[in-house]
Tab-separated table of C-alpha atoms in Angstrom:
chain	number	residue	atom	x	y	z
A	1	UNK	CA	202.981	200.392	131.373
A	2	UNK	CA	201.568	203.414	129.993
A	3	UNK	CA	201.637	206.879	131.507
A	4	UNK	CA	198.002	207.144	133.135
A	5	UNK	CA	199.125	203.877	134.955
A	6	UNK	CA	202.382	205.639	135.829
A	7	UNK	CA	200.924	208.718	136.835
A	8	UNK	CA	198.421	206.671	138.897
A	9	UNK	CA	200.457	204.253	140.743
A	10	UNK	CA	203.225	207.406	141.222
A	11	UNK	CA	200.477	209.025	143.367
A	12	UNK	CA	198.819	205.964	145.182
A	13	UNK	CA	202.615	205.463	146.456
A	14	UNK	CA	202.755	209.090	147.356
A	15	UNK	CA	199.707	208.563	149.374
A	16	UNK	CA	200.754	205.718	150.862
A	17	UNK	CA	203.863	206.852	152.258
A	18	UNK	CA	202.491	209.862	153.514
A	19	UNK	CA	199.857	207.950	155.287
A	20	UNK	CA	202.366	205.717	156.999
A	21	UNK	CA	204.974	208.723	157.645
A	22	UNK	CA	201.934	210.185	159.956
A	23	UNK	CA	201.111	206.797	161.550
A	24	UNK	CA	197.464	206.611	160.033
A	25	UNK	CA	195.146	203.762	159.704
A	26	UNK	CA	193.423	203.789	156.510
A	27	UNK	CA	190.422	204.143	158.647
A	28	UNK	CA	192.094	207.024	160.193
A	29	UNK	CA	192.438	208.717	156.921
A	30	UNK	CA	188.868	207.856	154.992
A	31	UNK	CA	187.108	209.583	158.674
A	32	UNK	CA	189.529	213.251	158.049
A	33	UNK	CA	188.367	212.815	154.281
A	34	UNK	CA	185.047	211.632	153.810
A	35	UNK	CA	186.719	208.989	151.076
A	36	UNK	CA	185.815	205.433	151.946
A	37	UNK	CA	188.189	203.409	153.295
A	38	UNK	CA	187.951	200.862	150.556
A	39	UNK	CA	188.772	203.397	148.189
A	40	UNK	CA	192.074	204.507	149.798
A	41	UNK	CA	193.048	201.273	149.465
A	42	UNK	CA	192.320	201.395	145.292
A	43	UNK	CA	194.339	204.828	145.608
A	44	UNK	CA	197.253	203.342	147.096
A	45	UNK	CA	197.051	200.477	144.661
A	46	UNK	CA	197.228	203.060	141.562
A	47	UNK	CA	193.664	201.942	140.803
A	48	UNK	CA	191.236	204.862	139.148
A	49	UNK	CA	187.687	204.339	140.930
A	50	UNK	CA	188.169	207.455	142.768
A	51	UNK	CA	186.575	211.167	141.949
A	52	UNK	CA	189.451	213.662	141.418
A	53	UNK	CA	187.987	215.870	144.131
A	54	UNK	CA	189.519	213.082	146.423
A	55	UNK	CA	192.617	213.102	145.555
A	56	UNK	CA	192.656	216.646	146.237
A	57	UNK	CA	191.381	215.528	149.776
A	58	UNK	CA	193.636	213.065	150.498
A	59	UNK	CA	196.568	215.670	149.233
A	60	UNK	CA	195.085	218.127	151.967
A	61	UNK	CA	194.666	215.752	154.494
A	62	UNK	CA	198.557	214.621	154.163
A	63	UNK	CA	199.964	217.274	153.473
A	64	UNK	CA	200.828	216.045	150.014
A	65	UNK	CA	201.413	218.835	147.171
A	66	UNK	CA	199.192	218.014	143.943
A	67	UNK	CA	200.953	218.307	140.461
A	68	UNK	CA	199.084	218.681	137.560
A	69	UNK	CA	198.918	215.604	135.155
A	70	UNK	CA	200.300	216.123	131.800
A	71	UNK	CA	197.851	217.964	129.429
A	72	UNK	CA	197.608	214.415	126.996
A	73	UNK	CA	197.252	212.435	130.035
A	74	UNK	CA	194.044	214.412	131.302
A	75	UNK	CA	191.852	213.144	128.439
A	76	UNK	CA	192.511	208.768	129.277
A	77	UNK	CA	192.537	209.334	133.143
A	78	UNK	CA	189.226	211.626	133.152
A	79	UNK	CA	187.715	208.926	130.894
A	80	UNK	CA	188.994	205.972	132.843
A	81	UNK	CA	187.320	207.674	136.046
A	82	UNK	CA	184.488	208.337	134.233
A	83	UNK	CA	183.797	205.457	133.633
A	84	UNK	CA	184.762	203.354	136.718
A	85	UNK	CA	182.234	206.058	138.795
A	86	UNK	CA	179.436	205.280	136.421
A	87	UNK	CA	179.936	201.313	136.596
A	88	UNK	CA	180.119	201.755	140.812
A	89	UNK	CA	176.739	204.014	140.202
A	90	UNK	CA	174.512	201.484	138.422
A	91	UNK	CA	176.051	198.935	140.681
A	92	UNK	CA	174.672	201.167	143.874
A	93	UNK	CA	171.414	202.036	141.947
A	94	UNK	CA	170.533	198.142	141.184
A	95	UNK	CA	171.278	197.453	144.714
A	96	UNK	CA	169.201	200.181	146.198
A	97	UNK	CA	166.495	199.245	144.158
A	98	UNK	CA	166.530	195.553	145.083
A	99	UNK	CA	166.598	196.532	148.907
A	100	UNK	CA	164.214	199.082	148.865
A	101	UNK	CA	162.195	196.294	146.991
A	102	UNK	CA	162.692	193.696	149.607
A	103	UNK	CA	161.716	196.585	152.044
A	104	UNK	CA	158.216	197.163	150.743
A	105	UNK	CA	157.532	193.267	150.698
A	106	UNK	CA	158.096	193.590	154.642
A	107	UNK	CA	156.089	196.291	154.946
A	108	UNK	CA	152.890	194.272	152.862
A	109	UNK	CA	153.321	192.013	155.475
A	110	UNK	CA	153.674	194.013	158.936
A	111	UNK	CA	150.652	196.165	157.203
A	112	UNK	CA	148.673	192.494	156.820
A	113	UNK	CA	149.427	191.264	160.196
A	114	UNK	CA	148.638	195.273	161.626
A	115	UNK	CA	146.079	197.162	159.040
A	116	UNK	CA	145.351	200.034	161.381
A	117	UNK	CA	148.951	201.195	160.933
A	118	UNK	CA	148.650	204.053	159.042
A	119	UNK	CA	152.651	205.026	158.781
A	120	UNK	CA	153.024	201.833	156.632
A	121	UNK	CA	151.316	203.713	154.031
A	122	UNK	CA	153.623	206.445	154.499
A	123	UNK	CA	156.497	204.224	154.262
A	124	UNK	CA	155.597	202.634	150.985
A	125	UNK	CA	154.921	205.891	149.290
A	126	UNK	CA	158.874	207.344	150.344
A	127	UNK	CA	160.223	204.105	149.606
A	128	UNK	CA	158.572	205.148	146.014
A	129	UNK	CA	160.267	207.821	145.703
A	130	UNK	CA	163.267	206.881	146.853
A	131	UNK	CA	163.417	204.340	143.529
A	132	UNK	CA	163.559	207.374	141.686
A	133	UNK	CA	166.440	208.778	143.249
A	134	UNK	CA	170.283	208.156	141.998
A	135	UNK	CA	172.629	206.160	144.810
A	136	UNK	CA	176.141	205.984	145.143
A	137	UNK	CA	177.871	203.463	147.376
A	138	UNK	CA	177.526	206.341	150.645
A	139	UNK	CA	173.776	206.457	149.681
A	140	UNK	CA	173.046	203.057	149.358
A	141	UNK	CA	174.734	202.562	152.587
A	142	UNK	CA	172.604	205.389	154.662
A	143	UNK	CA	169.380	203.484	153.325
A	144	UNK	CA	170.479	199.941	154.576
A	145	UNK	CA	171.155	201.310	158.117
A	146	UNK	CA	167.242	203.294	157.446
A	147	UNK	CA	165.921	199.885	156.577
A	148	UNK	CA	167.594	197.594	159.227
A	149	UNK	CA	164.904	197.519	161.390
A	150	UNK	CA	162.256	197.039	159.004
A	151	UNK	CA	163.681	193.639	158.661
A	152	UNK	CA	163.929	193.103	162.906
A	153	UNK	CA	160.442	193.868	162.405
A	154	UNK	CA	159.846	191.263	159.807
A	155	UNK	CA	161.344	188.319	162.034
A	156	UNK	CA	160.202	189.282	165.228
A	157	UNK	CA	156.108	188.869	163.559
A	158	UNK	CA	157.158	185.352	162.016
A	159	UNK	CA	157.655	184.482	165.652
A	160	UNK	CA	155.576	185.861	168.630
A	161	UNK	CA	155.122	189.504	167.130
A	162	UNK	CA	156.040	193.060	169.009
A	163	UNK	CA	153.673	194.992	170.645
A	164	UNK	CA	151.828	197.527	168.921
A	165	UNK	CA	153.862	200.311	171.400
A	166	UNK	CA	157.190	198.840	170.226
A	167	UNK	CA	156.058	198.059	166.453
A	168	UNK	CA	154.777	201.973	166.208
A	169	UNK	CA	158.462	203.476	167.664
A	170	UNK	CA	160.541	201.210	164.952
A	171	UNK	CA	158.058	202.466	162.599
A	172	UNK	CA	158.441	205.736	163.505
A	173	UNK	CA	162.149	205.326	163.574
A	174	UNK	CA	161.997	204.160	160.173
A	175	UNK	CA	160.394	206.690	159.054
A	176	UNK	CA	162.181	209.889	160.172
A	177	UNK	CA	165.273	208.151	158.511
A	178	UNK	CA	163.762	207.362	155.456
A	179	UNK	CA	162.251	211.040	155.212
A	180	UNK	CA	165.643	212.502	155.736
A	181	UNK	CA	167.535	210.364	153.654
A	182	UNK	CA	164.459	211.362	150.603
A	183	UNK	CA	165.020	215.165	151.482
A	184	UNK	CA	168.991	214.780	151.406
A	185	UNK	CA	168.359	213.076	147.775
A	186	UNK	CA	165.952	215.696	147.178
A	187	UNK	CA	168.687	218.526	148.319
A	188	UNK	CA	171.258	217.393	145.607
A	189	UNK	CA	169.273	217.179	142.525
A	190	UNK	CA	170.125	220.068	140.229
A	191	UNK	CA	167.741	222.796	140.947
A	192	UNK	CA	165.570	223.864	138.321
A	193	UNK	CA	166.512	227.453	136.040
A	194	UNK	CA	163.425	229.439	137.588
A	195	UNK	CA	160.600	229.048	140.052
A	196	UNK	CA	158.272	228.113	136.814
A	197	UNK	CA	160.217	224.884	136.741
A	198	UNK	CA	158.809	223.060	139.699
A	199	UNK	CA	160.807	220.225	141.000
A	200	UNK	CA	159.106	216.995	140.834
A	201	UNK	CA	159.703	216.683	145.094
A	202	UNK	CA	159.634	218.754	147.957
A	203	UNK	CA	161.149	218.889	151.307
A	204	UNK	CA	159.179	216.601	153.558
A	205	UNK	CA	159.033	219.206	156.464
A	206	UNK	CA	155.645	219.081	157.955
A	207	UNK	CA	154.340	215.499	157.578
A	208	UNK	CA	154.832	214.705	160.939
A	209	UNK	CA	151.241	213.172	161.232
């Protein structure tokens, strides 16, 4: 076993027996962190798909103290994280894009079935730009739940159909997430050097229409 692996599995038990020494749940501990549960599990393992910035977290949260790896360490386990973040990323970004795609194909169809609804057309232009934006397993997550009742939509016009009143709220509902979810995105991207720059979006603040 080399050191990374040493250093890594050293720290995971740390964690672990913290965790257990203050009678959390994994659960417990990913809700005081903001790190997914899953991935406390991969910590505690001595697995490396974790940001540093979390382990500093998880440190805080039990009260662990955080040594600094060894200087000719740093180099492997930066590059292991690296590049277990960017495979999770593209993994994220390939899923968002296939969901957001499945989204829009519900939408041609409620828009078919209902062509005075306007918001549709709304809909399909932020679900645009949300295929531009990057996604991280979080991210991906927030749009599913945005999207879920596009799809109750979907099923309930293969049967008998809502009523408009009904289909315009879930559409509306929709919406708002999707909107906030876009200027959240929107909110992270590095901001350009000077106001000449323009950003390529803006905060969706007063399309309330």
């Amino acid at each position: 076993m080399d050191i990374n692996s040493m250093i890594l599995e050293e720290f995971g038990q740390k964690v672990l027996d913290a965790r257990r020494r203050k009678g959390l749940s994994q659960r417990a501990v990913a809700e005081r962190t903001g790190v997914p549960q899953a991935h406390i599990s991969k910590i505690e393992q001595g697995r490396v798909d974790i940001r540093l910035s979390s382990l500093v977290e998880l440190a805080r949260a039990l009260d662990l103290e955080v040594l600094l790896l060894p200087r000719q360490a740093l180099p492997a386990v930066e590059g292991a994280v690296r590049a277990v973040e960017s495979e999770a990323s593209v993994g994220a970004e390939r899923r968002a894009l296939a969901t957001l795609a499945q989204h829009e194909r519900a939408l041609e169809q409620i828009r078919a079935a209902n062509p005075s609804l306007t918001l549709v057309e709304k809909l399909l232009s932020t679900s645009r730009e949300l295929k531009l934006m990057p996604y991280d397993a979080e991210t991906l997550k927030a749009l599913q739940r945005a999207l879920a009742p596009v799809e109750q939509i979907r099923q309930q016009l293969a049967s008998a159909g809502p009523d408009d009143a009904k289909l315009g709220k879930l559409l509306d509902r929709v919406n708002r997430s999707l909107r906030a979810l876009r200027n959240a995105q929107v909110s992270a991207l590095p901001r350009p050097a000077s106001r000449s720059a323009l950003p390529a979006y803006r905060l969706d603040e007063d399309d309330d229409d």
